[in-house]
Amino acid sequence: MIKDNSIRWKLKLTSPKERVYHMLSTGEGRASFWAESAIEKEGFIHFVFPNGQEYLSRIINNRKCEEFSIDYFGSVATFMLKEEKEHTILSLLNQDVDGQEINEVNAGWVSVLMSLKAACDYNIDLRNHSSECHWDNGYVEN
């Protein structure tokens, strides 16, 4: 059941589904667009972000090239992949987001998803990798 405190986004990519899945499901992939480091060990991802924040995320579901779900800051983030003509459609559903943080989290997902598209489709890293110029200080780079 989808609850009210949910965020939904779709992203159309030119990359094949296998590449998009690799970006989401591997430490190397996640570190290329999402976090400074995102190493997986024994079913958990240790995210390290530019502002120094860290989060240990549990992998909830991992169906190769179809779905990847994680616990993400107390919510559940599910990435679903499907092929549509010559594109990959990524659907994000982030459930149980704290109501007081939903606007910031919603904007954060736009930043993450656009960084994913740039990295996946164009091999471009949009992030600045600065410990000072990050989301908490008003910068849009994740």
CSV table of C-alpha atoms in Angstrom, one decimal:
chain,number,residue,atom,x,y,z
A,1,MET,CA,0.0,0.0,0.0
A,2,ILE,CA,1.3,3.4,-0.9
A,3,LYS,CA,1.1,5.9,1.9
A,4,ASP,CA,0.6,9.7,1.7
A,5,ASN,CA,4.2,10.5,2.6
A,6,SER,CA,5.5,9.1,-0.6
A,7,ILE,CA,7.6,10.6,-3.4
A,8,ARG,CA,7.4,9.4,-7.0
A,9,TRP,CA,9.6,10.3,-9.9
A,10,LYS,CA,10.3,8.8,-13.3
A,11,LEU,CA,13.4,9.2,-15.4
A,12,LYS,CA,13.9,8.3,-19.1
A,13,LEU,CA,17.4,7.2,-19.9
A,14,THR,CA,19.1,6.3,-23.1
A,15,SER,CA,21.3,3.8,-21.4
A,16,PRO,CA,20.4,0.1,-21.4
A,17,LYS,CA,18.6,-1.3,-18.3
A,18,GLU,CA,21.7,-3.3,-17.3
A,19,ARG,CA,23.9,-0.1,-17.1
A,20,VAL,CA,21.3,1.7,-15.0
A,21,TYR,CA,21.0,-1.3,-12.7
A,22,HIS,CA,24.8,-1.4,-12.3
A,23,MET,CA,24.8,2.3,-11.3
A,24,LEU,CA,22.2,1.7,-8.6
A,25,SER,CA,23.3,-1.7,-7.3
A,26,THR,CA,27.1,-1.4,-7.1
A,27,GLY,CA,29.4,0.7,-4.9
A,28,GLU,CA,31.3,1.9,-8.0
A,29,GLY,CA,28.0,2.9,-9.7
A,30,ARG,CA,26.6,4.7,-6.7
A,31,ALA,CA,29.9,6.5,-6.0
A,32,SER,CA,29.8,7.9,-9.6
A,33,PHE,CA,26.6,9.9,-9.1
A,34,TRP,CA,25.1,9.7,-5.6
A,35,ALA,CA,27.6,9.6,-2.7
A,36,GLU,CA,31.3,10.0,-2.2
A,37,SER,CA,31.4,6.4,-1.2
A,38,ALA,CA,28.7,3.7,-1.1
A,39,ILE,CA,30.3,0.4,-0.4
A,40,GLU,CA,28.1,-2.7,0.1
A,41,LYS,CA,28.9,-5.3,2.6
A,42,GLU,CA,26.7,-8.2,3.8
A,43,GLY,CA,23.5,-6.6,2.6
A,44,PHE,CA,24.2,-3.1,3.8
A,45,ILE,CA,25.4,0.0,2.0
A,46,HIS,CA,27.6,2.4,3.8
A,47,PHE,CA,26.9,5.8,2.3
A,48,VAL,CA,29.3,8.7,2.8
A,49,PHE,CA,28.2,12.1,1.6
A,50,PRO,CA,30.2,15.3,0.9
A,51,ASN,CA,29.0,17.0,4.0
A,52,GLY,CA,30.5,14.2,6.1
A,53,GLN,CA,27.1,12.6,6.8
A,54,GLU,CA,27.1,8.8,6.8
A,55,TYR,CA,24.3,6.3,6.7
A,56,LEU,CA,24.1,2.5,6.9
A,57,SER,CA,21.4,1.5,4.5
A,58,ARG,CA,19.9,-2.0,4.4
A,59,ILE,CA,19.2,-3.5,1.0
A,60,ILE,CA,15.6,-4.7,1.1
A,61,ASN,CA,15.1,-6.1,-2.4
A,62,ASN,CA,17.6,-6.7,-5.2
A,63,ARG,CA,16.1,-8.2,-8.4
A,64,LYS,CA,18.7,-7.9,-11.1
A,65,CYS,CA,17.8,-5.3,-13.8
A,66,GLU,CA,14.3,-5.0,-12.4
A,67,GLU,CA,14.1,-3.6,-8.9
A,68,PHE,CA,16.5,-2.3,-6.2
A,69,SER,CA,15.0,-1.2,-2.8
A,70,ILE,CA,16.9,0.1,0.2
A,71,ASP,CA,16.2,1.6,3.6
A,72,TYR,CA,17.1,5.3,3.2
A,73,PHE,CA,17.1,7.5,6.2
A,74,GLY,CA,14.1,5.7,7.8
A,75,SER,CA,12.1,5.5,4.5
A,76,VAL,CA,12.0,2.9,1.8
A,77,ALA,CA,13.4,3.9,-1.6
A,78,THR,CA,12.5,1.6,-4.5
A,79,PHE,CA,14.0,1.9,-8.0
A,80,MET,CA,12.1,0.0,-10.7
A,81,LEU,CA,13.5,-0.4,-14.2
A,82,LYS,CA,11.7,-1.3,-17.4
A,83,GLU,CA,12.6,-1.1,-21.1
A,84,GLU,CA,10.4,1.1,-23.3
A,85,LYS,CA,11.3,1.1,-27.0
A,86,GLU,CA,15.0,2.1,-27.0
A,87,HIS,CA,15.0,3.6,-23.5
A,88,THR,CA,15.1,2.6,-19.9
A,89,ILE,CA,12.4,4.0,-17.7
A,90,LEU,CA,13.4,4.3,-14.0
A,91,SER,CA,10.6,4.7,-11.6
A,92,LEU,CA,11.4,5.8,-8.0
A,93,LEU,CA,9.0,5.3,-5.2
A,94,ASN,CA,10.2,6.6,-1.8
A,95,GLN,CA,7.7,5.6,0.9
A,96,ASP,CA,7.3,6.6,4.6
A,97,VAL,CA,9.2,9.9,4.2
A,98,ASP,CA,9.1,12.0,7.3
A,99,GLY,CA,6.3,14.6,6.7
A,100,GLN,CA,8.4,17.5,8.0
A,101,GLU,CA,11.2,16.6,5.5
A,102,ILE,CA,9.2,15.6,2.4
A,103,ASN,CA,9.9,18.9,0.5
A,104,GLU,CA,13.6,18.7,1.0
A,105,VAL,CA,13.7,14.9,0.3
A,106,ASN,CA,11.7,15.5,-2.9
A,107,ALA,CA,14.1,18.1,-4.1
A,108,GLY,CA,17.0,15.8,-3.1
A,109,TRP,CA,15.7,13.0,-5.3
A,110,VAL,CA,15.6,15.4,-8.3
A,111,SER,CA,19.3,16.2,-7.7
A,112,VAL,CA,20.2,12.5,-7.4
A,113,LEU,CA,18.2,11.4,-10.4
A,114,MET,CA,19.6,14.1,-12.7
A,115,SER,CA,23.1,13.2,-11.5
A,116,LEU,CA,22.3,9.6,-12.4
A,117,LYS,CA,21.2,10.6,-15.9
A,118,ALA,CA,24.3,12.7,-16.5
A,119,ALA,CA,26.6,9.9,-15.2
A,120,CYS,CA,24.8,7.0,-16.9
A,121,ASP,CA,23.9,8.5,-20.2
A,122,TYR,CA,26.8,11.0,-20.7
A,123,ASN,CA,29.6,9.9,-18.4
A,124,ILE,CA,29.5,13.3,-16.7
A,125,ASP,CA,29.7,13.8,-12.9
A,126,LEU,CA,27.6,16.9,-11.9
A,127,ARG,CA,28.8,16.9,-8.3
A,128,ASN,CA,31.5,19.2,-7.0
A,129,HIS,CA,32.9,16.9,-4.3
A,130,SER,CA,33.4,19.7,-1.9
A,131,SER,CA,33.2,19.4,1.9
A,132,GLU,CA,31.9,23.0,2.0
A,133,CYS,CA,29.7,23.3,-1.1
A,134,HIS,CA,27.0,20.8,-0.4
A,135,TRP,CA,23.2,20.5,0.1
A,136,ASP,CA,23.3,21.7,3.7
A,137,ASN,CA,24.9,25.0,2.6
A,138,GLY,CA,22.4,25.7,-0.1
A,139,TYR,CA,24.2,24.1,-3.1
A,140,VAL,CA,22.1,21.9,-5.4
A,141,GLU,CA,24.9,19.4,-6.0
A,142,ASN,CA,24.3,16.2,-4.0
